[in-house]
Amino acid sequence: MGIEVRNITKTFGTFTALDDVSLSVATGELVALLGPSGSGKTTLLRIIAGLEEPNPGSGEIYFQDENVAHRTVGSRQVGFVFQHYALFRHMTVFENVAFGLRVRPRSVRPGRNLLRYKVLRLLKLVQLESMANRYPHQLSGGQRQRVALARALAIEPKVLLLDEPFGALDARVRQELRQWLRRLHDDIHLTSVFVTHDQDEALELADRVLVMNEGRIEQIGTPDEVFHNPKTEFVVKFLGQVNFFHGRLEGGKVHFSTLAWESPEHAGAASQPAHVFIRPHELDVDVQSDGHPSLQATVSRIHSAGPNVRLELVAQSGERLCAELSQDRYRSLHISAGSTVYVTPREVKVFADKS
Amino acid sequence: MVEPALRRVLTLMADRRTEATNEPRCVRWLLIGTALTFLGLFLFVPLVVVFAQAFSKGWVAYWEALSEPNARSAILLTLIVALIAVPINTLFGVVAAWAIAKFQFVGKSVLITLIDLPYSVSPVIAGMVFVLLFGLQGWFGPWLDERGIHVIFSTTGIVLATLFVTFPFVARELIPLMQSQGTEEEEAARVLGAGWWQMFWRVTLPNIKWGLLYGVILCNARAMGEFGAVSVVSGKIRGETNTMPLYVEMLYNEYNAAAAFAVASLLALLALLTLALKSILQWKTGRRAAAEELGYVGD
């Protein structure tokens, strides 16, 4: 079942959490809402669930073709996984998962055996059959997370909404659970939206990523699109580390530091200040200038413990920048702190300075 | 599974205590001795006196003092008042705590302050307020009198005064508890399709039950033991508007010490029972909290 959100605005007092936001999620899609805290992503998720009301008269929410904006949270039939799981602390794992079935009206409430069957099947799905009689406080973070997921799935939801599903877990568990959730989604194909502030999580897990900032949508696209073709400065800065330069657009070229870089998309632009972004892995490093226009820089620090080597550099013109290269490339260069290198960008993002 | 982990925490706490408090032995004994002497003089000795006096004329006199009609009526009235006041204040406490802990609204801090009012106002004044409101010379007195309703010098007045004096107990107990628990579990219940009542009955109430019971016990103890406010509104009509504390005073003023202490011993027993229940509950909630704090207890 697809989700369609049209022109939703939400204010809390004088604070605008969502500013005319629209979004559509296709059936079976897994979409990430990515943004810093306060960007409105959780508010949007809670409005889709019905836990929060949008401003009166500010747009509609459709599940498939049905307008659910005026339906109560309980009747929307959404699976919601809370950031801190919100497991019922006085109930066992079994009872937690069974809750959504037990509170159904008598006519549609499953009988004892069916209920037991359904709950155990879900616990098997989340690999917690052996934990049915435990209480939430007896489980690890990752286990609680999976109970929360099983509980949300028990009501056979039309859509699954997850608020920072891995936020409270340590790094290793987070990585495992992330891959597990992706596989689970591929198996059950439930339309899902999750909120995260972690760009790696969004890029790795989602079919599409929606980047939010200050209550607005900055960009919607596949992970590839938002990473390689960011539409705004915010998206560039938010998706991983980036080198930033003040520059100037002039006659289809952008001048920054000691370089002039062809910028065809700004060919017709008037002469104006610009912001220039280069990702660390899009910088080529060499010990000699090969004739291409390049920046001369001094190596100030080397981080070589990791799959790639990161170099902290100080350009001749004074800017600090960061470059990333493979271990092989690093070894062939024979450089150390203090060495002089020549840095050539492969890819540059240029935005005209609007201020 | 919980026990070994708990023991580990307790050992840790014990270790910390020895490190942090390395005062000389004599200082420690002096402090403990002072506290115990004080407790003994002001709590234990009076308690012994109550029971010693109560039984000073023997078991038979004790039993007669309690089974005398006026005594029986005082006991009954006290029970009736508690039976009315405690449930009403329990309901009020839950509603007030719910409103304060789970919603944001204008005037919330005023409400919290108002709930504490009976703690800070002398009970005698509370009683006099009711006389001023409902007495024959009071604001509503004449109007009520025309309709044959008598609040002052009747059970109604005693119940009203008791309600006023005991209303903070349950609310005060629940507000911090509900605030610390937040609203996420309730939200989860709503998303899963629970109605308002199902959410309260299956999620909120089980989470607050120990705190609630604790508040109810304290409220009940106060309702049965209240003297000041009740004394002003009751009129102390023997066999009609006399509660146990009032009856104790009356007997004592009549130099009937043995009978007075016999009734007083019932109140003292109630206090002891309350204390026992209170510590059981504290122990229970404390153990739960400790287990929850430990978090992951392992496979």
PDB file of C-alpha atoms in Angstrom, chain B residues 125-288:
ATOM      1  CA  ILE B 125      -8.222  25.942  59.363  1.00  0.00           C
ATOM      2  CA  ALA B 126      -9.443  23.510  56.715  1.00  0.00           C
ATOM      3  CA  GLY B 127     -12.215  22.472  59.095  1.00  0.00           C
ATOM      4  CA  MET B 128     -13.136  26.070  59.813  1.00  0.00           C
ATOM      5  CA  VAL B 129     -13.348  26.824  56.082  1.00  0.00           C
ATOM      6  CA  PHE B 130     -16.025  24.153  55.786  1.00  0.00           C
ATOM      7  CA  VAL B 131     -17.902  25.583  58.770  1.00  0.00           C
ATOM      8  CA  LEU B 132     -17.757  29.029  57.130  1.00  0.00           C
ATOM      9  CA  LEU B 133     -19.047  27.577  53.876  1.00  0.00           C
ATOM     10  CA  PHE B 134     -21.691  25.154  55.078  1.00  0.00           C
ATOM     11  CA  GLY B 135     -22.430  26.158  58.690  1.00  0.00           C
ATOM     12  CA  LEU B 136     -25.788  27.719  59.558  1.00  0.00           C
ATOM     13  CA  GLN B 137     -24.154  31.166  59.568  1.00  0.00           C
ATOM     14  CA  GLY B 138     -22.074  30.278  56.495  1.00  0.00           C
ATOM     15  CA  TRP B 139     -22.415  31.077  52.791  1.00  0.00           C
ATOM     16  CA  PHE B 140     -24.408  28.060  51.663  1.00  0.00           C
ATOM     17  CA  GLY B 141     -25.659  26.997  55.114  1.00  0.00           C
ATOM     18  CA  PRO B 142     -29.094  28.695  55.095  1.00  0.00           C
ATOM     19  CA  TRP B 143     -29.822  27.581  51.532  1.00  0.00           C
ATOM     20  CA  LEU B 144     -28.921  23.977  52.387  1.00  0.00           C
ATOM     21  CA  ASP B 145     -30.822  24.161  55.691  1.00  0.00           C
ATOM     22  CA  GLU B 146     -34.041  25.133  53.884  1.00  0.00           C
ATOM     23  CA  ARG B 147     -33.707  21.926  51.917  1.00  0.00           C
ATOM     24  CA  GLY B 148     -33.031  19.897  55.034  1.00  0.00           C
ATOM     25  CA  ILE B 149     -29.384  19.210  54.218  1.00  0.00           C
ATOM     26  CA  HIS B 150     -26.970  19.447  57.121  1.00  0.00           C
ATOM     27  CA  VAL B 151     -23.297  19.355  56.312  1.00  0.00           C
ATOM     28  CA  ILE B 152     -21.762  20.537  59.568  1.00  0.00           C
ATOM     29  CA  PHE B 153     -22.123  18.252  62.613  1.00  0.00           C
ATOM     30  CA  SER B 154     -22.852  15.328  60.303  1.00  0.00           C
ATOM     31  CA  THR B 155     -21.066  12.547  58.464  1.00  0.00           C
ATOM     32  CA  THR B 156     -21.132  14.648  55.263  1.00  0.00           C
ATOM     33  CA  GLY B 157     -19.026  17.349  56.893  1.00  0.00           C
ATOM     34  CA  ILE B 158     -16.569  14.817  58.263  1.00  0.00           C
ATOM     35  CA  VAL B 159     -16.211  13.242  54.822  1.00  0.00           C
ATOM     36  CA  LEU B 160     -15.682  16.664  53.207  1.00  0.00           C
ATOM     37  CA  ALA B 161     -13.016  17.645  55.741  1.00  0.00           C
ATOM     38  CA  THR B 162     -11.275  14.296  55.340  1.00  0.00           C
ATOM     39  CA  LEU B 163     -11.395  14.601  51.550  1.00  0.00           C
ATOM     40  CA  PHE B 164      -9.718  17.980  51.749  1.00  0.00           C
ATOM     41  CA  VAL B 165      -6.968  16.873  54.092  1.00  0.00           C
ATOM     42  CA  THR B 166      -6.134  13.656  52.222  1.00  0.00           C
ATOM     43  CA  PHE B 167      -6.378  14.661  48.594  1.00  0.00           C
ATOM     44  CA  PRO B 168      -2.641  15.225  47.868  1.00  0.00           C
ATOM     45  CA  PHE B 169      -1.501  11.734  48.870  1.00  0.00           C
ATOM     46  CA  VAL B 170      -2.298   9.692  45.763  1.00  0.00           C
ATOM     47  CA  ALA B 171      -1.594  12.491  43.280  1.00  0.00           C
ATOM     48  CA  ARG B 172       1.761  13.304  44.894  1.00  0.00           C
ATOM     49  CA  GLU B 173       2.806   9.681  44.731  1.00  0.00           C
ATOM     50  CA  LEU B 174       1.835   9.260  41.079  1.00  0.00           C
ATOM     51  CA  ILE B 175       2.992  12.513  39.466  1.00  0.00           C
ATOM     52  CA  PRO B 176       6.775  11.857  39.576  1.00  0.00           C
ATOM     53  CA  LEU B 177       6.223   8.204  38.677  1.00  0.00           C
ATOM     54  CA  MET B 178       4.084   8.966  35.638  1.00  0.00           C
ATOM     55  CA  GLN B 179       6.357  11.800  34.570  1.00  0.00           C
ATOM     56  CA  SER B 180       9.369   9.517  34.593  1.00  0.00           C
ATOM     57  CA  GLN B 181       7.532   6.847  32.612  1.00  0.00           C
ATOM     58  CA  GLY B 182       6.576   9.242  29.830  1.00  0.00           C
ATOM     59  CA  THR B 183       3.888   8.604  27.234  1.00  0.00           C
ATOM     60  CA  GLU B 184       5.605   6.278  24.797  1.00  0.00           C
ATOM     61  CA  GLU B 185       3.995   3.088  26.064  1.00  0.00           C
ATOM     62  CA  GLU B 186       0.571   4.716  25.896  1.00  0.00           C
ATOM     63  CA  GLU B 187       1.276   5.866  22.361  1.00  0.00           C
ATOM     64  CA  ALA B 188       2.381   2.359  21.434  1.00  0.00           C
ATOM     65  CA  ALA B 189      -0.887   0.996  22.806  1.00  0.00           C
ATOM     66  CA  ARG B 190      -2.918   3.488  20.766  1.00  0.00           C
ATOM     67  CA  VAL B 191      -1.027   2.701  17.558  1.00  0.00           C
ATOM     68  CA  LEU B 192      -1.693  -0.986  18.140  1.00  0.00           C
ATOM     69  CA  GLY B 193      -5.395  -0.216  18.175  1.00  0.00           C
ATOM     70  CA  ALA B 194      -6.171  -0.052  21.890  1.00  0.00           C
ATOM     71  CA  GLY B 195      -9.057   2.190  22.925  1.00  0.00           C
ATOM     72  CA  TRP B 196      -8.745   4.712  25.700  1.00  0.00           C
ATOM     73  CA  TRP B 197      -9.907   2.333  28.419  1.00  0.00           C
ATOM     74  CA  GLN B 198      -7.834  -0.586  27.132  1.00  0.00           C
ATOM     75  CA  MET B 199      -4.771   1.640  27.136  1.00  0.00           C
ATOM     76  CA  PHE B 200      -5.398   2.730  30.731  1.00  0.00           C
ATOM     77  CA  TRP B 201      -6.345  -0.701  32.038  1.00  0.00           C
ATOM     78  CA  ARG B 202      -3.673  -2.750  30.264  1.00  0.00           C
ATOM     79  CA  VAL B 203      -0.732  -0.349  30.082  1.00  0.00           C
ATOM     80  CA  THR B 204      -0.968   2.655  32.397  1.00  0.00           C
ATOM     81  CA  LEU B 205      -2.472   1.004  35.458  1.00  0.00           C
ATOM     82  CA  PRO B 206      -0.056  -1.957  35.617  1.00  0.00           C
ATOM     83  CA  ASN B 207       2.829   0.492  35.353  1.00  0.00           C
ATOM     84  CA  ILE B 208       1.661   2.625  38.253  1.00  0.00           C
ATOM     85  CA  LYS B 209       0.023  -0.011  40.446  1.00  0.00           C
ATOM     86  CA  TRP B 210       2.647  -0.123  43.206  1.00  0.00           C
ATOM     87  CA  GLY B 211       2.919   3.630  43.428  1.00  0.00           C
ATOM     88  CA  LEU B 212      -0.849   3.868  43.407  1.00  0.00           C
ATOM     89  CA  LEU B 213      -1.227   1.327  46.195  1.00  0.00           C
ATOM     90  CA  TYR B 214       1.410   3.136  48.211  1.00  0.00           C
ATOM     91  CA  GLY B 215      -0.469   6.419  47.822  1.00  0.00           C
ATOM     92  CA  VAL B 216      -3.763   4.751  48.742  1.00  0.00           C
ATOM     93  CA  ILE B 217      -2.268   3.283  51.928  1.00  0.00           C
ATOM     94  CA  LEU B 218      -0.881   6.631  53.034  1.00  0.00           C
ATOM     95  CA  CYS B 219      -4.160   8.332  52.142  1.00  0.00           C
ATOM     96  CA  ASN B 220      -6.104   5.746  54.138  1.00  0.00           C
ATOM     97  CA  ALA B 221      -3.854   6.105  57.173  1.00  0.00           C
ATOM     98  CA  ARG B 222      -4.354   9.830  57.172  1.00  0.00           C
ATOM     99  CA  ALA B 223      -8.102   9.570  56.550  1.00  0.00           C
ATOM    100  CA  MET B 224      -8.540   7.317  59.591  1.00  0.00           C
ATOM    101  CA  GLY B 225      -6.208   9.298  61.831  1.00  0.00           C
ATOM    102  CA  GLU B 226      -7.268  12.850  60.956  1.00  0.00           C
ATOM    103  CA  PHE B 227      -8.132  14.877  64.050  1.00  0.00           C
ATOM    104  CA  GLY B 228      -7.938  18.650  63.493  1.00  0.00           C
ATOM    105  CA  ALA B 229     -10.200  19.271  60.523  1.00  0.00           C
ATOM    106  CA  VAL B 230     -12.697  16.616  61.576  1.00  0.00           C
ATOM    107  CA  SER B 231     -12.825  17.927  65.129  1.00  0.00           C
ATOM    108  CA  VAL B 232     -14.021  21.349  63.910  1.00  0.00           C
ATOM    109  CA  VAL B 233     -16.842  20.062  61.681  1.00  0.00           C
ATOM    110  CA  SER B 234     -18.019  17.032  63.611  1.00  0.00           C
ATOM    111  CA  GLY B 235     -19.599  18.489  66.760  1.00  0.00           C
ATOM    112  CA  LYS B 236     -18.508  15.300  68.536  1.00  0.00           C
ATOM    113  CA  ILE B 237     -21.953  13.910  69.071  1.00  0.00           C
ATOM    114  CA  ARG B 238     -21.386  10.636  70.885  1.00  0.00           C
ATOM    115  CA  GLY B 239     -22.518   7.640  68.880  1.00  0.00           C
ATOM    116  CA  GLU B 240     -23.230   9.824  65.856  1.00  0.00           C
ATOM    117  CA  THR B 241     -20.412  12.090  64.657  1.00  0.00           C
ATOM    118  CA  ASN B 242     -17.511  10.804  66.699  1.00  0.00           C
ATOM    119  CA  THR B 243     -14.580   9.303  64.829  1.00  0.00           C
ATOM    120  CA  MET B 244     -11.907   7.228  66.535  1.00  0.00           C
ATOM    121  CA  PRO B 245      -9.355  10.029  67.089  1.00  0.00           C
ATOM    122  CA  LEU B 246     -12.079  12.310  68.468  1.00  0.00           C
ATOM    123  CA  TYR B 247     -13.412   9.551  70.693  1.00  0.00           C
ATOM    124  CA  VAL B 248      -9.929   8.897  72.080  1.00  0.00           C
ATOM    125  CA  GLU B 249      -9.601  12.529  73.096  1.00  0.00           C
ATOM    126  CA  MET B 250     -13.075  12.571  74.615  1.00  0.00           C
ATOM    127  CA  LEU B 251     -12.429   9.470  76.752  1.00  0.00           C
ATOM    128  CA  TYR B 252      -9.097  10.837  77.887  1.00  0.00           C
ATOM    129  CA  ASN B 253     -10.653  14.134  78.948  1.00  0.00           C
ATOM    130  CA  GLU B 254     -13.079  12.088  81.022  1.00  0.00           C
ATOM    131  CA  TYR B 255     -10.115  10.491  82.862  1.00  0.00           C
ATOM    132  CA  ASN B 256     -10.941   7.145  81.270  1.00  0.00           C
ATOM    133  CA  ALA B 257      -7.335   6.517  80.242  1.00  0.00           C
ATOM    134  CA  ALA B 258      -7.586   2.747  79.835  1.00  0.00           C
ATOM    135  CA  ALA B 259     -10.525   3.001  77.403  1.00  0.00           C
ATOM    136  CA  ALA B 260      -8.905   5.927  75.584  1.00  0.00           C
ATOM    137  CA  PHE B 261      -5.721   3.935  75.034  1.00  0.00           C
ATOM    138  CA  ALA B 262      -7.674   0.855  74.046  1.00  0.00           C
ATOM    139  CA  VAL B 263      -9.188   2.773  71.113  1.00  0.00           C
ATOM    140  CA  ALA B 264      -5.837   4.465  70.516  1.00  0.00           C
ATOM    141  CA  SER B 265      -4.190   1.058  70.279  1.00  0.00           C
ATOM    142  CA  LEU B 266      -6.388   0.277  67.264  1.00  0.00           C
ATOM    143  CA  LEU B 267      -5.121   3.423  65.544  1.00  0.00           C
ATOM    144  CA  ALA B 268      -1.576   2.482  66.499  1.00  0.00           C
ATOM    145  CA  LEU B 269      -2.107  -0.980  65.012  1.00  0.00           C
ATOM    146  CA  LEU B 270      -3.349   0.649  61.819  1.00  0.00           C
ATOM    147  CA  ALA B 271      -0.183   2.746  61.752  1.00  0.00           C
ATOM    148  CA  LEU B 272       2.003  -0.331  62.208  1.00  0.00           C
ATOM    149  CA  LEU B 273       0.131  -2.181  59.499  1.00  0.00           C
ATOM    150  CA  THR B 274       0.524   0.816  57.187  1.00  0.00           C
ATOM    151  CA  LEU B 275       4.256   0.910  57.888  1.00  0.00           C
ATOM    152  CA  ALA B 276       4.608  -2.786  57.180  1.00  0.00           C
ATOM    153  CA  LEU B 277       2.686  -2.554  53.903  1.00  0.00           C
ATOM    154  CA  LYS B 278       4.660   0.536  52.988  1.00  0.00           C
ATOM    155  CA  SER B 279       8.011  -1.160  53.424  1.00  0.00           C
ATOM    156  CA  ILE B 280       6.867  -4.262  51.552  1.00  0.00           C
ATOM    157  CA  LEU B 281       5.808  -2.056  48.662  1.00  0.00           C
ATOM    158  CA  GLN B 282       9.018  -0.063  48.796  1.00  0.00           C
ATOM    159  CA  TRP B 283      11.017  -3.232  48.769  1.00  0.00           C
ATOM    160  CA  LYS B 284       9.015  -4.547  45.830  1.00  0.00           C
ATOM    161  CA  THR B 285       9.245  -1.368  43.746  1.00  0.00           C
ATOM    162  CA  GLY B 286      12.894  -0.946  44.690  1.00  0.00           C
ATOM    163  CA  ARG B 287      13.700  -4.437  43.511  1.00  0.00           C
ATOM    164  CA  ARG B 288      11.909  -3.848  40.234  1.00  0.00           C
TER     165      ARG B 288
END
